[in-house]
Structure formats: C-alpha cells, structure tokens
C-alpha cells in the first residue's frame, strides 16, 4: 500500500464529510473496508455486547508502515488518494481518511500493525482522541484493531443505541453483505465468542452463498449476466421458494461496494413481476461493475448511496439481465421451447396442486375435528355461536344468496338492494375479529402440528423472535428454540387452519422488526392478527349454496362487516333505483 498522506484542506473540503461512526455497525463496516483495501485474505471480527463493549478486527493484509501509524489517526490521513481527481477513479472502499480518527475519538482504540519489510510491528493506543502510547510490538504481518467502550465519552450516542441483540444483528447483516461481495476473502464473525458467520475464500460465489445462507438457498438461485459498453451486470436471483415478506435478502453491489439503490431494486423486481407472486420480495444478489467515471460515490459520507450518470441504461441492463435469466430458467427447467411453455406450466400447476394436497394430508392437525377449520368456509359453525353469544347485533339484513361470480364474489339480494360480497375479504375479516377477540381474552386455542415446522433463522430474525417470544405465545404459537438459531413451531392458532407456517412466521418477524420500539403490545397483536388472517384465507374457491349462506351469516354478526382488516370494503350495495338509472329506465 502507498504511504499515508494528509489531504490538503482544499481536497478534504470537496469530500462529502460527516459522521462515519454512528453506531457499532458503522465501526465494523469502516474497519472491514480498511482490511479489504489492505488486500487481506482472512478477516476475523469479534464483538461483545453488540459491539459497544468491544469490537476487534484482525486481518492479514499489507499492514501500515511503522512511521505512518500515528499519521493514520490524524484527520484526512489516507494512503488511498492524494488529490480530488483520484476520487473519480477510485477503486478502494475508503478514501476520506476519516474513519480511524473518528473512531478513536469516541472509544479506547488499540491498533497494531506490521508490514512484510519489518521484523516487528507497532502498536498505538488512543483514549477518547488522546494518544496514550506508541510502542514496538511483536505481531504477525497485518493489522489488528480493538475498539473498546465505544461512545464512553458521548452519552447522547449511547442513548441512541438499540439493544445489544439488535446492534449485533446489524453487524451480522453488514458482515454478510461484505462477505458476499468478497468471496475471495475468508470471513469469520464471532459474537461473544459464538461463531455466527464463516466463509471460505472461493472463486465460486455459490460456495459463499451456501456458507452464508444455506444449502437450500445455493440450490435455488439462478445465475445471470449481461454486458454493455459501460457496465457489466451479474449475480444470482432466487426462485420463488426464496421469496420473502421483506427485502432482507436483497443485496446490490456497485464496484463491490454494498449500496442501497431504489433504481436497481425496482429494475429487478419489475423483471420478476411476470414470474412471481405479488406481495413477496425476490431474493437477489446483483453486482454492477461500471467505470468509476460513470458513478459518483461522493454523495454520502457512509458511501451507502451512489449516483449513476445514466440511470436509464442501468435500469434497462439490469432488467434485461434478470428477465432473460428468469425466462431461460423456466424453459430449461421444463426442457421445452417457448411455445410449448403454457401447457407445461399448466401441467406443472396441476402437479403442484397434487403435491400440495399430499403435504396438507401429512400436516393435518391431530385433532380431526379441526381439520378444515378456517380454510374452507364450512366449519365456521362455532363462529356465529361465539358472536351471538357475545350479544353482537346483526349488522346486515336477511340476504338471499343468488349465486357466485368468478369464484370470488357472492351475489345476494335483500328487498330492493343487490349485494356483492368479496368472499375472501369477508372471510378474512370474520377470522380477524374472532382471532383478535381470542387474543384479547387470552383464550387463543391452538392445534398441534403433526409435523412441526423447523426453521433455521438468520441472526437478525432470531433475535427479533427472542425479543417477541411472549407475543408469539399469547397469540397461540407454541415455538421452541432448537439449537443454534433454529426454532421449532409446534402449535399454531386453530383459527388459522393450516397456514404456510414458514412464510407466515417470516412475515410476522419482518413486520415486528420494522415496527418502532415504543408501540404498545395491542398494536403488535393487531398486526399479527392481520397478517395471520390474510395468510389463512386462500384464493379462488367455488362455494356451495350452504357455504355462502354460512359465510354471510357469520359476516352479519361481526363488529364491522363492511371492511376487511386492511380497510378495503367487503360489501358493495346497489339499489334498484341506481340500477334503473344505469339502464336509463329513470333519469
Ligand atoms: P481511509 O480508509 O479513508 O483512507 P481510514 O481512516 O479508514 O481512512 O484509514 C486511514 C489509513 O490507515 C488508510 O488509508 C490506510 O493507509 C491505513 N489503514 C487503516 N486500516 C488499515 C488496515 N487494516 N490495514 C492496512 N492499513 C490500514
Ligand atoms: Mg477507511
């Protein structure tokens, strides 16, 4: 690496400055980036108490020249650029020369480093920005830095920190992304001595995907790539199986830098639209390699946002690459030409339905009385009993069912009015009110799953679960922790029937994760009930006359039959007069 120099004011003033040390996660990110810039092939990260007590990063990179070790901690000291022009052709992660001095000013930092030309290394210790000592030190080639008692002298920052679990979850997340982008480097992350991430340097990114996620993920991704004059786009997209209720498993890297980009996310998701269920977010890892002149990384001090000079080209190239890969993978997986595709897809849907039925048989709850509960409209008998028992008034007139339209809407009449009822929205609302009342009265009845659902969670999801353990219990889920960040779901609320438990659980977790901490438990209950009931109601179903009557009856007795839990209408009414106006019988 070059020797370290201090940028002159003129240059440093042109660099987007600002706080790079917002929380433990930012320290970890900056330090790992330094190790990457130093061409390390092994990087170990150890944290305690969410990083606030201590963060230690050890690498086997090129190290710092002994005479530069103090300079490294001066503001605007960097070995990566010497003038502002260099920023436009930058290929290192850092260049501001701000991280080390900022970190050292709010912690007790010890930095040890040795280069190959020297037999010994140097160690420097800084407390709250003041030099404690510099001394010779026997150490391996490379660098190790410990950051202790972060923010000890900035109480305002301390208050801003989340729980150690949440802070370590954020750290795990950034290490995940950096490890994905640098598959040629081995990463190890330890939280309180517990190993959370291990990757092995490999030329094949699939190996890294497998180490970070799991075998199933690495087997369900499709490779893609596309090149144009100014950029290359490549990476992996997940099959429908890997789609989730949040964008957690989406990573975008530009010149290996992990960034957030609405433009690229939208391009990928749009390409997925014709292939994937809505309401779920696809898994993807997208790399864009582009001439540095075509982007501006100097927009934001943490460099997590960048500007593209030509957004249209970027959007189109990403969209085309992903769309083509999805189309090809469909064709390949059925080994047919495109014109035969439709019938094959229909056939596949049939196969899947058969398979699904088999799975449902296997997963049938032990108590056969509950077999159909909530999934079909048949067994809601107990519902009206409950509502009538609560003394709810009847909210709808006596309706006579005329029939069903489009397997989706019930047509009914009452005196001079025509009723259209959205059967799914209605069903969802009936379940919702019942479930909500059960939760409120602490009377949720659960059913045992014959085959428990076992799930291996990522660190962040697991810690969100642990934080909300009681909430799951009181809403009728019996969940056990089962080894390392793995849970077993044994019981689910009866009212939900046989939900797709994996996706339901992740949806709930994702929602909880993004809720503020100051919310009351009732708000969380409401959210869980909304998500769960949505999951319990399935798509188009032909209904028998009796089922329709039953559904309308149930609907009549709930507190608010007119809106679904999301606030959309469940019922549309039209009077004879309105109809006659439409037919121009009257004015
Ligand atoms: P920047 O990365 O923007 O240059 P930093 O404050 O993060 O600024 O680091 C200052 C300098 O210290 C770097 O330019 C680099 O020369 C040196 N340095 C920091 N960390 C390491 C490391 N892990 N290995 C080798 N050199 C390092
Ligand atoms: Mg840096």
CSV table of C-alpha atoms in Angstrom, one decimal, residues 135-404:
chain,number,residue,atom,x,y,z
A,135,UNK,CA,5.4,1.1,21.2
A,136,UNK,CA,7.1,-1.6,19.2
A,137,UNK,CA,5.2,-4.8,19.3
A,138,UNK,CA,5.8,-8.4,18.1
A,139,UNK,CA,3.0,-9.3,15.8
A,140,UNK,CA,2.1,-11.0,12.6
A,141,UNK,CA,2.1,-9.2,9.2
A,142,UNK,CA,-1.3,-7.5,9.0
A,143,UNK,CA,-3.3,-5.4,11.3
A,144,UNK,CA,-5.5,-5.8,14.3
A,145,UNK,CA,-7.6,-3.2,15.9
A,146,UNK,CA,-9.6,-3.2,19.1
A,147,UNK,CA,-12.2,-0.6,19.7
A,148,UNK,CA,-13.4,-0.7,23.4
A,149,UNK,CA,-16.1,1.2,25.2
A,150,UNK,CA,-17.5,2.8,22.2
A,151,UNK,CA,-19.1,6.2,22.9
A,152,UNK,CA,-17.9,6.1,26.5
A,153,UNK,CA,-17.5,9.9,26.3
A,154,UNK,CA,-20.7,10.6,24.2
A,155,UNK,CA,-23.6,9.7,26.4
A,156,UNK,CA,-26.0,11.1,23.8
A,157,UNK,CA,-24.9,8.5,21.3
A,158,UNK,CA,-25.2,5.7,23.9
A,159,UNK,CA,-28.8,6.5,24.4
A,160,UNK,CA,-29.4,6.2,20.7
A,161,UNK,CA,-28.2,2.6,20.6
A,162,UNK,CA,-30.6,-0.3,20.3
A,163,UNK,CA,-30.4,-3.5,22.4
A,164,UNK,CA,-27.1,-5.4,22.1
A,165,UNK,CA,-29.1,-8.1,20.1
A,166,UNK,CA,-30.3,-5.5,17.6
A,167,UNK,CA,-26.9,-3.9,17.3
A,168,UNK,CA,-25.2,-7.3,16.7
A,169,UNK,CA,-27.9,-8.2,14.2
A,170,UNK,CA,-27.0,-5.1,12.2
A,171,UNK,CA,-23.4,-6.1,12.4
A,172,UNK,CA,-24.2,-9.6,11.2
A,173,UNK,CA,-26.1,-8.0,8.3
A,174,UNK,CA,-23.2,-5.9,7.1
A,175,UNK,CA,-20.7,-8.7,7.5
A,176,UNK,CA,-23.0,-10.9,5.4
A,177,UNK,CA,-23.0,-8.3,2.6
A,178,UNK,CA,-19.3,-7.7,2.7
A,179,UNK,CA,-18.6,-11.4,2.7
A,180,UNK,CA,-20.9,-11.9,-0.3
A,181,UNK,CA,-19.2,-9.2,-2.3
A,182,UNK,CA,-15.7,-10.5,-1.5
A,183,UNK,CA,-15.9,-14.3,-2.0
A,184,UNK,CA,-12.2,-14.4,-2.4
A,185,UNK,CA,-11.7,-13.4,1.3
A,186,UNK,CA,-12.4,-15.7,4.3
A,187,UNK,CA,-14.6,-14.0,6.9
A,188,UNK,CA,-15.3,-15.1,10.4
A,189,UNK,CA,-17.6,-13.3,12.8
A,190,UNK,CA,-17.9,-14.1,16.5
A,191,UNK,CA,-20.4,-12.6,18.8
A,192,UNK,CA,-19.5,-13.2,22.5
A,193,UNK,CA,-17.2,-16.0,21.3
A,194,UNK,CA,-20.0,-17.6,19.4
A,195,UNK,CA,-19.3,-18.1,15.7
A,196,UNK,CA,-22.0,-16.6,13.6
A,197,UNK,CA,-20.5,-16.4,10.1
A,198,UNK,CA,-17.7,-18.4,8.5
A,199,UNK,CA,-16.9,-18.2,4.8
A,200,UNK,CA,-14.0,-19.7,2.9
A,201,UNK,CA,-12.2,-17.9,0.2
A,202,UNK,CA,-13.5,-19.3,-3.0
A,203,UNK,CA,-13.6,-18.4,-6.7
A,204,UNK,CA,-17.1,-19.7,-6.8
A,205,UNK,CA,-19.7,-17.3,-5.3
A,206,UNK,CA,-22.1,-20.2,-4.9
A,207,UNK,CA,-19.8,-21.5,-2.1
A,208,UNK,CA,-20.1,-18.2,-0.3
A,209,UNK,CA,-23.9,-18.1,-0.8
A,210,UNK,CA,-24.0,-21.6,0.7
A,211,UNK,CA,-21.8,-20.7,3.7
A,212,UNK,CA,-23.8,-17.5,4.4
A,213,UNK,CA,-27.4,-18.7,3.8
A,214,UNK,CA,-27.7,-22.5,3.5
A,215,UNK,CA,-27.6,-25.4,1.1
A,216,UNK,CA,-31.2,-24.9,0.0
A,217,UNK,CA,-30.5,-21.3,-1.0
A,218,UNK,CA,-27.5,-22.2,-3.0
A,219,UNK,CA,-29.6,-24.8,-4.8
A,220,UNK,CA,-32.4,-22.4,-5.6
A,221,UNK,CA,-30.5,-19.5,-7.2
A,222,UNK,CA,-30.1,-18.7,-10.9
A,223,UNK,CA,-27.0,-17.1,-12.3
A,224,UNK,CA,-27.3,-14.2,-14.7
A,225,UNK,CA,-25.1,-11.7,-16.5
A,226,UNK,CA,-25.3,-9.0,-19.1
A,227,UNK,CA,-22.7,-6.7,-20.5
A,228,UNK,CA,-22.9,-3.4,-22.3
A,229,UNK,CA,-20.3,-0.8,-23.3
A,230,UNK,CA,-20.1,0.9,-20.0
A,231,UNK,CA,-21.1,-1.8,-17.5
A,232,UNK,CA,-21.4,-5.4,-16.5
A,233,UNK,CA,-24.3,-6.7,-14.5
A,234,UNK,CA,-24.2,-10.2,-12.9
A,235,UNK,CA,-25.2,-12.1,-9.9
A,236,UNK,CA,-27.9,-14.5,-8.6
A,237,UNK,CA,-31.6,-14.4,-8.4
A,238,UNK,CA,-33.7,-16.7,-6.2
A,239,UNK,CA,-36.5,-18.9,-7.3
A,240,UNK,CA,-40.0,-18.3,-5.9
A,241,UNK,CA,-39.1,-20.6,-3.0
A,242,UNK,CA,-36.6,-18.0,-1.7
A,243,UNK,CA,-39.0,-15.0,-1.8
A,244,UNK,CA,-39.9,-13.4,1.5
A,245,UNK,CA,-42.1,-10.9,3.1
A,246,UNK,CA,-39.2,-8.4,3.3
A,247,UNK,CA,-36.3,-7.1,1.2
A,248,UNK,CA,-33.8,-8.5,3.7
A,249,UNK,CA,-32.3,-10.9,1.2
A,250,UNK,CA,-31.7,-8.4,-1.5
A,251,UNK,CA,-28.2,-7.1,-2.0
A,252,UNK,CA,-26.9,-4.7,-4.5
A,253,UNK,CA,-23.2,-4.0,-5.0
A,254,UNK,CA,-21.7,-1.4,-7.3
A,255,UNK,CA,-18.0,-2.0,-7.9
A,256,UNK,CA,-18.1,-4.3,-4.9
A,257,UNK,CA,-19.5,-1.6,-2.7
A,258,UNK,CA,-22.7,-2.6,-0.9
A,259,UNK,CA,-25.3,0.1,-1.6
A,260,UNK,CA,-29.0,0.8,-1.3
A,261,UNK,CA,-30.5,1.6,-4.6
A,262,UNK,CA,-34.2,2.1,-5.4
A,263,UNK,CA,-33.4,2.2,-9.1
A,264,UNK,CA,-31.8,-1.3,-9.2
A,265,UNK,CA,-34.2,-2.9,-6.7
A,266,UNK,CA,-37.1,-1.7,-8.9
A,267,UNK,CA,-35.4,-2.9,-12.1
A,268,UNK,CA,-35.0,-6.4,-10.6
A,269,UNK,CA,-38.5,-6.6,-9.0
A,270,UNK,CA,-40.1,-5.4,-12.2
A,271,UNK,CA,-38.4,-8.1,-14.1
A,272,UNK,CA,-39.7,-10.6,-11.6
A,273,UNK,CA,-43.3,-9.4,-11.8
A,274,UNK,CA,-44.5,-11.7,-14.6
A,275,UNK,CA,-42.9,-14.7,-12.9
A,276,UNK,CA,-43.6,-14.3,-9.2
A,277,UNK,CA,-46.4,-13.9,-6.8
A,278,UNK,CA,-47.1,-10.4,-5.7
A,279,UNK,CA,-46.7,-9.5,-2.0
A,280,UNK,CA,-43.4,-11.2,-1.8
A,281,UNK,CA,-39.9,-9.8,-2.4
A,282,UNK,CA,-37.5,-11.9,-4.5
A,283,UNK,CA,-34.1,-13.0,-3.3
A,284,UNK,CA,-31.3,-11.4,-5.3
A,285,UNK,CA,-27.6,-10.5,-5.3
A,286,UNK,CA,-26.8,-8.0,-8.0
A,287,UNK,CA,-23.3,-6.9,-8.9
A,288,UNK,CA,-22.7,-3.9,-11.2
A,289,UNK,CA,-19.2,-3.3,-12.4
A,290,UNK,CA,-19.0,0.1,-14.1
A,291,UNK,CA,-16.4,2.7,-15.0
A,292,UNK,CA,-15.8,4.8,-11.9
A,293,UNK,CA,-16.4,7.9,-14.1
A,294,UNK,CA,-20.0,6.8,-14.6
A,295,UNK,CA,-20.9,7.0,-10.9
A,296,UNK,CA,-20.5,9.4,-8.1
A,297,UNK,CA,-19.8,7.7,-4.7
A,298,UNK,CA,-19.1,11.0,-3.1
A,299,UNK,CA,-22.7,11.7,-2.3
A,300,UNK,CA,-22.9,10.4,1.2
A,301,UNK,CA,-20.3,10.0,3.9
A,302,UNK,CA,-21.1,6.4,4.6
A,303,UNK,CA,-20.9,5.8,0.8
A,304,UNK,CA,-24.1,3.7,1.0
A,305,UNK,CA,-25.8,5.7,-1.7
A,306,UNK,CA,-24.3,6.5,-5.1
A,307,UNK,CA,-25.5,8.4,-8.2
A,308,UNK,CA,-25.4,7.0,-11.7
A,309,UNK,CA,-24.7,9.3,-14.6
A,310,UNK,CA,-27.1,7.4,-16.9
A,311,UNK,CA,-29.9,5.8,-14.9
A,312,UNK,CA,-31.8,4.6,-17.9
A,313,UNK,CA,-29.0,2.4,-19.2
A,314,UNK,CA,-28.6,0.9,-15.7
A,315,UNK,CA,-32.3,0.2,-15.3
A,316,UNK,CA,-32.6,-1.4,-18.7
A,317,UNK,CA,-29.4,-3.6,-18.4
A,318,UNK,CA,-30.4,-4.9,-15.0
A,319,UNK,CA,-34.0,-5.5,-16.1
A,320,UNK,CA,-33.0,-7.3,-19.3
A,321,UNK,CA,-30.4,-9.5,-17.5
A,322,UNK,CA,-32.8,-10.7,-14.8
A,323,UNK,CA,-35.8,-11.1,-17.1
A,324,UNK,CA,-33.8,-13.1,-19.6
A,325,UNK,CA,-32.4,-15.4,-16.8
A,326,UNK,CA,-35.9,-16.0,-15.4
A,327,UNK,CA,-37.3,-16.8,-18.8
A,328,UNK,CA,-34.4,-19.1,-19.7
A,329,UNK,CA,-34.6,-20.9,-16.4
A,330,UNK,CA,-38.3,-21.6,-16.9
A,331,UNK,CA,-37.6,-23.0,-20.4
A,332,UNK,CA,-34.6,-25.0,-19.3
A,333,UNK,CA,-36.3,-26.5,-16.3
A,334,UNK,CA,-39.0,-27.9,-18.5
A,335,UNK,CA,-36.7,-28.6,-21.4
A,336,UNK,CA,-39.2,-27.3,-23.9
A,337,UNK,CA,-39.5,-24.5,-26.4
A,338,UNK,CA,-41.2,-21.3,-25.6
A,339,UNK,CA,-44.4,-22.1,-27.5
A,340,UNK,CA,-45.0,-25.2,-25.5
A,341,UNK,CA,-44.4,-23.4,-22.3
A,342,UNK,CA,-48.0,-22.6,-21.5
A,343,UNK,CA,-49.3,-26.1,-21.4
A,344,UNK,CA,-46.2,-27.2,-19.5
A,345,UNK,CA,-46.8,-24.5,-16.9
A,346,UNK,CA,-50.4,-25.6,-16.5
A,347,UNK,CA,-49.3,-29.2,-16.1
A,348,UNK,CA,-46.8,-28.1,-13.5
A,349,UNK,CA,-49.5,-26.2,-11.7
A,350,UNK,CA,-51.6,-29.4,-11.6
A,351,UNK,CA,-48.6,-31.4,-10.3
A,352,UNK,CA,-48.0,-28.8,-7.6
A,353,UNK,CA,-51.6,-29.0,-6.6
A,354,UNK,CA,-51.4,-32.7,-6.2
A,355,UNK,CA,-48.2,-32.4,-4.2
A,356,UNK,CA,-49.8,-29.7,-2.1
A,357,UNK,CA,-52.7,-31.9,-1.3
A,358,UNK,CA,-50.3,-34.6,-0.2
A,359,UNK,CA,-48.4,-32.3,2.0
A,360,UNK,CA,-51.6,-31.0,3.5
A,361,UNK,CA,-52.7,-34.5,4.4
A,362,UNK,CA,-49.4,-35.1,6.1
A,363,UNK,CA,-49.6,-31.8,8.0
A,364,UNK,CA,-53.2,-32.4,9.1
A,365,UNK,CA,-53.7,-31.4,12.7
A,366,UNK,CA,-54.0,-34.3,15.1
A,367,UNK,CA,-57.5,-33.4,16.2
A,368,UNK,CA,-59.5,-34.2,13.2
A,369,UNK,CA,-62.4,-32.0,14.3
A,370,UNK,CA,-60.2,-29.1,13.4
A,371,UNK,CA,-59.3,-30.5,10.0
A,372,UNK,CA,-61.0,-27.9,7.8
A,373,UNK,CA,-61.1,-25.2,10.3
A,374,UNK,CA,-60.8,-21.7,8.8
A,375,UNK,CA,-59.5,-22.8,5.5
A,376,UNK,CA,-62.8,-23.6,3.9
A,377,UNK,CA,-66.0,-21.8,4.8
A,378,UNK,CA,-67.7,-24.9,6.1
A,379,UNK,CA,-66.7,-25.1,9.7
A,380,UNK,CA,-67.4,-21.6,10.9
A,381,UNK,CA,-70.4,-23.0,12.8
A,382,UNK,CA,-68.8,-22.2,16.0
A,383,UNK,CA,-68.2,-18.6,14.9
A,384,UNK,CA,-71.7,-17.4,14.9
A,385,UNK,CA,-72.3,-19.2,18.1
A,386,UNK,CA,-69.5,-17.1,19.6
A,387,UNK,CA,-70.7,-13.9,18.2
A,388,UNK,CA,-74.3,-14.4,19.1
A,389,UNK,CA,-73.1,-15.4,22.5
A,390,UNK,CA,-71.3,-12.1,22.8
A,391,UNK,CA,-74.5,-10.4,22.1
A,392,UNK,CA,-73.4,-8.8,18.9
A,393,UNK,CA,-76.2,-7.3,16.9
A,394,UNK,CA,-77.0,-8.4,13.4
A,395,UNK,CA,-75.4,-5.8,11.1
A,396,UNK,CA,-76.8,-6.9,7.8
A,397,UNK,CA,-80.4,-7.5,6.6
A,398,UNK,CA,-81.6,-11.1,5.8
A,399,UNK,CA,-79.9,-11.8,2.5
A,400,UNK,CA,-80.9,-14.3,-0.1
A,401,UNK,CA,-78.0,-15.8,-2.0
A,402,UNK,CA,-78.3,-15.6,-5.8
A,403,UNK,CA,-75.0,-17.2,-6.7
A,404,UNK,CA,-71.3,-16.8,-7.0
